mmCIF file with all atom_site columns, N, CA and C in Angstrom:
data_model
loop_
_atom_site.group_PDB
_atom_site.id
_atom_site.type_symbol
_atom_site.label_atom_id
_atom_site.label_alt_id
_atom_site.label_comp_id
_atom_site.label_asym_id
_atom_site.label_entity_id
_atom_site.label_seq_id
_atom_site.pdbx_PDB_ins_code
_atom_site.Cartn_x
_atom_site.Cartn_y
_atom_site.Cartn_z
_atom_site.occupancy
_atom_site.B_iso_or_equiv
_atom_site.pdbx_formal_charge
_atom_site.auth_seq_id
_atom_site.auth_comp_id
_atom_site.auth_asym_id
_atom_site.auth_atom_id
_atom_site.pdbx_PDB_model_num
ATOM 1  N N  . MET A 1 1  ? 0.752   -1.191 0.043  1.00 58.00 ? 1  MET A N  1
ATOM 2  C CA . MET A 1 1  ? 0.029   0.046  -0.074 1.00 58.00 ? 1  MET A CA 1
ATOM 3  C C  . MET A 1 1  ? 0.750   1.243  0.079  1.00 58.00 ? 1  MET A C  1
ATOM 4  N N  . MET A 1 2  ? 1.026   1.868  -1.133 1.00 61.00 ? 2  MET A N  1
ATOM 5  C CA . MET A 1 2  ? 1.851   2.996  -1.126 1.00 61.00 ? 2  MET A CA 1
ATOM 6  C C  . MET A 1 2  ? 0.730   4.354  -1.712 1.00 61.00 ? 2  MET A C  1
ATOM 7  N N  . PRO A 1 3  ? 0.861   5.226  -0.776 1.00 58.00 ? 3  PRO A N  1
ATOM 8  C CA . PRO A 1 3  ? -0.171  6.437  -1.070 1.00 58.00 ? 3  PRO A CA 1
ATOM 9  C C  . PRO A 1 3  ? 0.756   7.235  -2.192 1.00 58.00 ? 3  PRO A C  1
ATOM 10 N N  . ARG A 1 4  ? -0.026  7.677  -3.231 1.00 66.00 ? 4  ARG A N  1
ATOM 11 C CA . ARG A 1 4  ? 0.444   8.362  -4.406 1.00 66.00 ? 4  ARG A CA 1
ATOM 12 C C  . ARG A 1 4  ? 0.796   9.754  -4.024 1.00 66.00 ? 4  ARG A C  1
ATOM 13 N N  . ILE A 1 5  ? 0.090   10.227 -3.075 1.00 64.00 ? 5  ILE A N  1
ATOM 14 C CA . ILE A 1 5  ? 0.376   11.656 -2.488 1.00 64.00 ? 5  ILE A CA 1
ATOM 15 C C  . ILE A 1 5  ? 1.050   11.624 -1.154 1.00 64.00 ? 5  ILE A C  1
ATOM 16 N N  . ALA A 1 6  ? 1.852   12.478 -0.762 1.00 62.00 ? 6  ALA A N  1
ATOM 17 C CA . ALA A 1 6  ? 2.468   12.660 0.449  1.00 62.00 ? 6  ALA A CA 1
ATOM 18 C C  . ALA A 1 6  ? 1.525   12.994 1.666  1.00 62.00 ? 6  ALA A C  1
ATOM 19 N N  . VAL A 1 7  ? 0.725   11.956 2.007  1.00 61.00 ? 7  VAL A N  1
ATOM 20 C CA . VAL A 1 7  ? -0.315  12.195 3.101  1.00 61.00 ? 7  VAL A CA 1
ATOM 21 C C  . VAL A 1 7  ? 0.332   11.490 4.378  1.00 61.00 ? 7  VAL A C  1
ATOM 22 N N  . PRO A 1 8  ? 0.294   11.976 5.455  1.00 58.00 ? 8  PRO A N  1
ATOM 23 C CA . PRO A 1 8  ? 0.560   11.237 6.598  1.00 58.00 ? 8  PRO A CA 1
ATOM 24 C C  . PRO A 1 8  ? -0.436  10.118 6.968  1.00 58.00 ? 8  PRO A C  1
ATOM 25 N N  . HIS A 1 9  ? -0.021  9.018  7.551  1.00 58.00 ? 9  HIS A N  1
ATOM 26 C CA . HIS A 1 9  ? -0.910  7.881  7.868  1.00 58.00 ? 9  HIS A CA 1
ATOM 27 C C  . HIS A 1 9  ? -1.646  8.285  8.984  1.00 58.00 ? 9  HIS A C  1
ATOM 28 N N  . TRP A 1 10 ? -0.970  8.986  9.911  1.00 58.00 ? 10 TRP A N  1
ATOM 29 C CA . TRP A 1 10 ? -1.570  9.256  11.212 1.00 58.00 ? 10 TRP A CA 1
ATOM 30 C C  . TRP A 1 10 ? -2.472  10.587 11.108 1.00 58.00 ? 10 TRP A C  1
ATOM 31 N N  . ARG A 1 11 ? -2.406  11.180 10.018 1.00 59.00 ? 11 ARG A N  1
ATOM 32 C CA . ARG A 1 11 ? -3.171  12.497 10.016 1.00 59.00 ? 11 ARG A CA 1
ATOM 33 C C  . ARG A 1 11 ? -4.468  12.266 9.348  1.00 59.00 ? 11 ARG A C  1
ATOM 34 N N  . ALA A 1 12 ? -4.768  11.529 8.156  1.00 58.00 ? 12 ALA A N  1
ATOM 35 C CA . ALA A 1 12 ? -5.727  11.360 7.552  1.00 58.00 ? 12 ALA A CA 1
ATOM 36 C C  . ALA A 1 12 ? -5.994  9.789  6.995  1.00 58.00 ? 12 ALA A C  1
ATOM 37 N N  . PRO A 1 13 ? -6.161  8.993  8.085  1.00 61.00 ? 13 PRO A N  1
ATOM 38 C CA . PRO A 1 13 ? -6.334  7.544  7.563  1.00 61.00 ? 13 PRO A CA 1
ATOM 39 C C  . PRO A 1 13 ? -7.620  7.213  6.760  1.00 61.00 ? 13 PRO A C  1
ATOM 40 N N  . THR A 1 14 ? -8.498  7.942  7.024  1.00 64.00 ? 14 THR A N  1
ATOM 41 C CA . THR A 1 14 ? -9.803  7.602  6.102  1.00 64.00 ? 14 THR A CA 1
ATOM 42 C C  . THR A 1 14 ? -9.538  8.576  4.709  1.00 64.00 ? 14 THR A C  1
ATOM 43 N N  . PHE A 1 15 ? -9.035  9.428  4.899  1.00 60.00 ? 15 PHE A N  1
ATOM 44 C CA . PHE A 1 15 ? -8.685  10.252 3.544  1.00 60.00 ? 15 PHE A CA 1
ATOM 45 C C  . PHE A 1 15 ? -7.829  9.451  2.582  1.00 60.00 ? 15 PHE A C  1
ATOM 46 N N  . GLU A 1 16 ? -6.907  8.873  3.074  1.00 59.00 ? 16 GLU A N  1
ATOM 47 C CA . GLU A 1 16 ? -5.895  8.096  2.188  1.00 59.00 ? 16 GLU A CA 1
ATOM 48 C C  . GLU A 1 16 ? -6.696  6.973  1.671  1.00 59.00 ? 16 GLU A C  1
ATOM 49 N N  . ARG A 1 17 ? -7.548  6.339  2.459  1.00 61.00 ? 17 ARG A N  1
ATOM 50 C CA . ARG A 1 17 ? -8.396  5.262  1.745  1.00 61.00 ? 17 ARG A CA 1
ATOM 51 C C  . ARG A 1 17 ? -9.084  5.758  0.385  1.00 61.00 ? 17 ARG A C  1
ATOM 52 N N  . THR A 1 18 ? -9.481  6.939  0.515  1.00 58.00 ? 18 THR A N  1
ATOM 53 C CA . THR A 1 18 ? -10.238 7.391  -0.706 1.00 58.00 ? 18 THR A CA 1
ATOM 54 C C  . THR A 1 18 ? -9.206  7.625  -1.955 1.00 58.00 ? 18 THR A C  1
ATOM 55 N N  . LEU A 1 19 ? -8.020  8.004  -1.504 1.00 54.00 ? 19 LEU A N  1
ATOM 56 C CA . LEU A 1 19 ? -7.060  8.415  -2.620 1.00 54.00 ? 19 LEU A CA 1
ATOM 57 C C  . LEU A 1 19 ? -6.582  7.119  -3.171 1.00 54.00 ? 19 LEU A C  1
ATOM 58 N N  . TYR A 1 20 ? -6.399  5.861  -2.517 1.00 51.00 ? 20 TYR A N  1
ATOM 59 C CA . TYR A 1 20 ? -5.921  4.787  -2.952 1.00 51.00 ? 20 TYR A CA 1
ATOM 60 C C  . TYR A 1 20 ? -6.397  4.432  -4.215 1.00 51.00 ? 20 TYR A C  1
#
């Protein structure tokens, strides 16, 4: 699981799921 954008895992866990 590698986020395309530099988004912290501890800051927006739910937001990252939408970006994946």
